[in-house]
Amino acid sequence: MRKILILALFLTALSNTSYAQKFGYIDSDFILKKMPEYKEAEKELNELSSKWQKEIEDLKSEHEKMVKGYQSEEVLLTEEMKKERLAEIAAKEKAVKDRQKKVFGFEGLVFLKRQELIKPVQDLVYEAVEKVAKKKKLSFVFDRSGALIMIYTNPVHDYTDYVLEELGLGDKDDYLENNK
């Protein structure tokens, strides 16, 4: 009998704690787009990407010139000269691929620059979300703009406007107008 009573008390306590958990969600994409810091970081990142892309395209055009030059002079070259020119062409092609990988590859310059520029802005959003979650006593805050797919969300649980207010970026009416 005593075991049943303890088990009943434990189950009652467990069920009460499950009702106490509150949750909400935000739209981080919308929040980031409202932040001037994010817009500046995106602009700088796009400018750098364009510059690096042009640099790589210039290297590719140099490589193509070398190939065309070789093809037009191939009949006039000795075997030793052909091998030498082909080695130069291969080296140039490798340099282009290496530069492309260094800039746009996994953990390349674009990735690192994105982290450098965007992470501080994301940290501001995270801190604001954390403050809102503590004020509203939320146990979980989901991001509806991420990989998490929400088939239905009740707007009552949307805390995007509170995060915007915390960041001093706008109000609920702006958010509701853009998410109809």
Short mmCIF file of C-alpha atoms in Angstrom, two decimals:
data_model
loop_
_atom_site.label_atom_id
_atom_site.label_comp_id
_atom_site.label_asym_id
_atom_site.label_seq_id
_atom_site.Cartn_x
_atom_site.Cartn_y
_atom_site.Cartn_z
CA MET A 1 0.00 0.00 0.00
CA ARG A 2 2.80 2.35 0.93
CA LYS A 3 4.53 1.75 -2.45
CA ILE A 4 1.32 2.59 -4.30
CA LEU A 5 0.95 5.84 -2.33
CA ILE A 6 4.58 6.88 -3.09
CA LEU A 7 4.12 6.00 -6.75
CA ALA A 8 0.89 8.03 -6.91
CA LEU A 9 2.60 11.05 -5.31
CA PHE A 10 5.52 10.74 -7.71
CA LEU A 11 3.23 10.57 -10.76
CA THR A 12 1.23 13.56 -9.50
CA ALA A 13 4.39 15.60 -9.03
CA LEU A 14 5.65 14.57 -12.45
CA SER A 15 2.41 15.53 -14.16
CA ASN A 16 2.35 18.93 -12.43
CA THR A 17 5.85 19.76 -13.64
CA SER A 18 4.97 18.88 -17.22
CA TYR A 19 2.12 21.41 -17.19
CA ALA A 20 4.45 24.11 -15.87
CA GLN A 21 6.62 24.15 -18.99
CA LYS A 22 5.91 27.00 -21.36
CA PHE A 23 7.16 27.32 -24.89
CA GLY A 24 7.23 29.85 -27.66
CA TYR A 25 8.77 30.50 -31.02
CA ILE A 26 10.45 33.31 -32.92
CA ASP A 27 11.30 34.08 -36.55
CA SER A 28 15.04 34.81 -36.47
CA ASP A 29 15.20 35.58 -40.21
CA PHE A 30 12.68 38.37 -39.78
CA ILE A 31 14.52 39.69 -36.72
CA LEU A 32 17.90 39.65 -38.48
CA LYS A 33 16.50 41.46 -41.52
CA LYS A 34 15.28 44.26 -39.23
CA MET A 35 18.75 44.74 -37.70
CA PRO A 36 20.97 47.42 -39.31
CA GLU A 37 24.07 45.57 -38.05
CA TYR A 38 23.02 42.48 -40.00
CA LYS A 39 22.37 44.49 -43.16
CA GLU A 40 25.83 46.08 -42.91
CA ALA A 41 27.48 42.71 -42.32
CA GLU A 42 25.65 41.17 -45.29
CA LYS A 43 26.65 44.10 -47.50
CA GLU A 44 30.31 43.81 -46.51
CA LEU A 45 30.23 40.05 -47.01
CA ASN A 46 28.66 40.42 -50.47
CA GLU A 47 31.28 42.98 -51.48
CA LEU A 48 34.11 40.72 -50.35
CA SER A 49 32.56 37.71 -52.08
CA SER A 50 32.26 39.67 -55.33
CA LYS A 51 35.88 40.80 -55.06
CA TRP A 52 37.08 37.25 -54.43
CA GLN A 53 34.90 35.90 -57.23
CA LYS A 54 36.40 38.42 -59.68
CA GLU A 55 39.89 37.45 -58.54
CA ILE A 56 39.12 33.78 -59.25
CA GLU A 57 37.57 34.63 -62.62
CA ASP A 58 40.74 36.56 -63.54
CA LEU A 59 42.84 33.51 -62.63
CA LYS A 60 40.55 31.31 -64.75
CA SER A 61 40.89 33.65 -67.73
CA GLU A 62 44.71 33.58 -67.37
CA HIS A 63 44.50 29.78 -67.41
CA GLU A 64 42.29 29.82 -70.50
CA LYS A 65 44.76 32.16 -72.27
CA MET A 66 47.56 29.76 -71.45
CA VAL A 67 45.56 26.83 -72.88
CA LYS A 68 44.67 28.72 -76.07
CA GLY A 69 48.26 29.89 -76.48
CA TYR A 70 49.49 26.34 -76.09
CA GLN A 71 46.93 25.01 -78.58
CA SER A 72 47.88 27.60 -81.19
CA GLU A 73 51.64 27.02 -80.78
CA GLU A 74 51.54 23.27 -80.12
CA VAL A 75 52.69 22.27 -83.62
CA LEU A 76 55.75 24.55 -83.35
CA LEU A 77 56.91 23.32 -79.94
CA THR A 78 59.39 20.55 -79.21
CA GLU A 79 58.38 17.68 -76.92
CA GLU A 80 60.34 19.21 -74.04
CA MET A 81 58.67 22.60 -74.56
CA LYS A 82 55.24 20.92 -74.72
CA LYS A 83 55.84 19.14 -71.41
CA GLU A 84 57.03 22.38 -69.85
CA ARG A 85 54.00 24.37 -71.07
CA LEU A 86 51.57 21.61 -70.04
CA ALA A 87 53.15 21.59 -66.57
CA GLU A 88 52.69 25.38 -66.37
CA ILE A 89 49.05 25.03 -67.45
CA ALA A 90 48.44 22.27 -64.89
CA ALA A 91 50.09 24.37 -62.17
CA LYS A 92 47.88 27.35 -63.09
CA GLU A 93 44.76 25.15 -63.05
CA LYS A 94 45.74 23.81 -59.62
CA ALA A 95 46.32 27.38 -58.38
CA VAL A 96 42.83 28.37 -59.55
CA LYS A 97 41.23 25.38 -57.82
CA ASP A 98 43.25 25.94 -54.65
CA ARG A 99 42.26 29.62 -54.52
CA GLN A 100 38.63 28.75 -55.14
CA LYS A 101 38.72 26.17 -52.35
CA LYS A 102 40.54 28.58 -50.01
CA VAL A 103 37.96 31.30 -50.58
CA PHE A 104 34.64 29.47 -51.09
CA GLY A 105 35.38 26.00 -49.72
CA PHE A 106 34.46 24.49 -46.38
CA GLU A 107 35.86 26.82 -43.69
CA GLY A 108 37.19 29.10 -46.44
CA LEU A 109 37.58 32.85 -46.28
CA VAL A 110 33.88 33.49 -46.95
CA PHE A 111 32.88 31.10 -44.17
CA LEU A 112 35.33 32.67 -41.72
CA LYS A 113 34.34 36.21 -42.66
CA ARG A 114 30.67 35.30 -42.30
CA GLN A 115 31.36 34.02 -38.80
CA GLU A 116 33.32 37.14 -37.95
CA LEU A 117 30.62 39.52 -39.19
CA ILE A 118 27.36 37.67 -38.51
CA LYS A 119 28.10 35.89 -35.22
CA PRO A 120 28.10 39.08 -33.09
CA VAL A 121 24.70 40.00 -34.55
CA GLN A 122 23.36 36.50 -33.88
CA ASP A 123 24.71 36.75 -30.33
CA LEU A 124 22.68 39.94 -29.82
CA VAL A 125 19.54 38.12 -30.99
CA TYR A 126 20.34 35.15 -28.74
CA GLU A 127 20.79 37.42 -25.72
CA ALA A 128 17.49 39.16 -26.47
CA VAL A 129 15.74 35.80 -26.84
CA GLU A 130 17.24 34.68 -23.56
CA LYS A 131 15.98 37.83 -21.79
CA VAL A 132 12.48 37.44 -23.25
CA ALA A 133 12.43 33.74 -22.31
CA LYS A 134 13.36 34.59 -18.73
CA LYS A 135 10.82 37.44 -18.52
CA LYS A 136 8.02 35.30 -19.97
CA LYS A 137 9.15 32.21 -18.04
CA LEU A 138 9.53 30.10 -21.18
CA SER A 139 11.16 26.67 -21.01
CA PHE A 140 11.62 26.33 -24.78
CA VAL A 141 11.94 28.82 -27.62
CA PHE A 142 11.91 27.45 -31.16
CA ASP A 143 13.03 29.21 -34.31
CA ARG A 144 10.47 28.81 -37.05
CA SER A 145 12.88 30.02 -39.75
CA GLY A 146 15.34 27.18 -39.12
CA ALA A 147 15.30 23.51 -40.04
CA LEU A 148 12.57 22.79 -37.50
CA ILE A 149 9.34 22.41 -39.41
CA MET A 150 6.22 23.58 -37.66
CA ILE A 151 3.05 22.55 -39.43
CA TYR A 152 0.86 24.70 -37.24
CA THR A 153 1.74 27.44 -34.79
CA ASN A 154 -0.64 29.36 -32.63
CA PRO A 155 0.27 33.06 -32.80
CA VAL A 156 -0.22 33.23 -29.02
CA HIS A 157 3.13 31.46 -28.68
CA ASP A 158 4.99 33.78 -31.10
CA TYR A 159 7.52 35.87 -29.19
CA THR A 160 9.23 37.48 -32.19
CA ASP A 161 7.72 40.86 -31.36
CA TYR A 162 9.07 40.73 -27.80
CA VAL A 163 12.57 40.00 -29.12
CA LEU A 164 12.24 42.91 -31.57
CA GLU A 165 11.20 45.16 -28.70
CA GLU A 166 14.14 43.90 -26.61
CA LEU A 167 16.47 44.83 -29.47
CA GLY A 168 14.67 48.17 -29.96
CA LEU A 169 13.82 47.35 -33.59
CA GLY A 170 10.09 47.55 -34.03
CA ASP A 171 6.76 46.32 -32.92
CA LYS A 172 4.31 43.51 -33.42
CA ASP A 173 2.36 45.30 -36.18
CA ASP A 174 5.42 45.28 -38.50
CA TYR A 175 5.92 41.58 -37.90
CA LEU A 176 2.25 40.68 -38.36
CA GLU A 177 2.04 42.66 -41.62
CA ASN A 178 5.02 40.80 -43.07
CA ASN A 179 3.80 37.35 -42.00
CA LYS A 180 0.22 37.27 -43.24
#
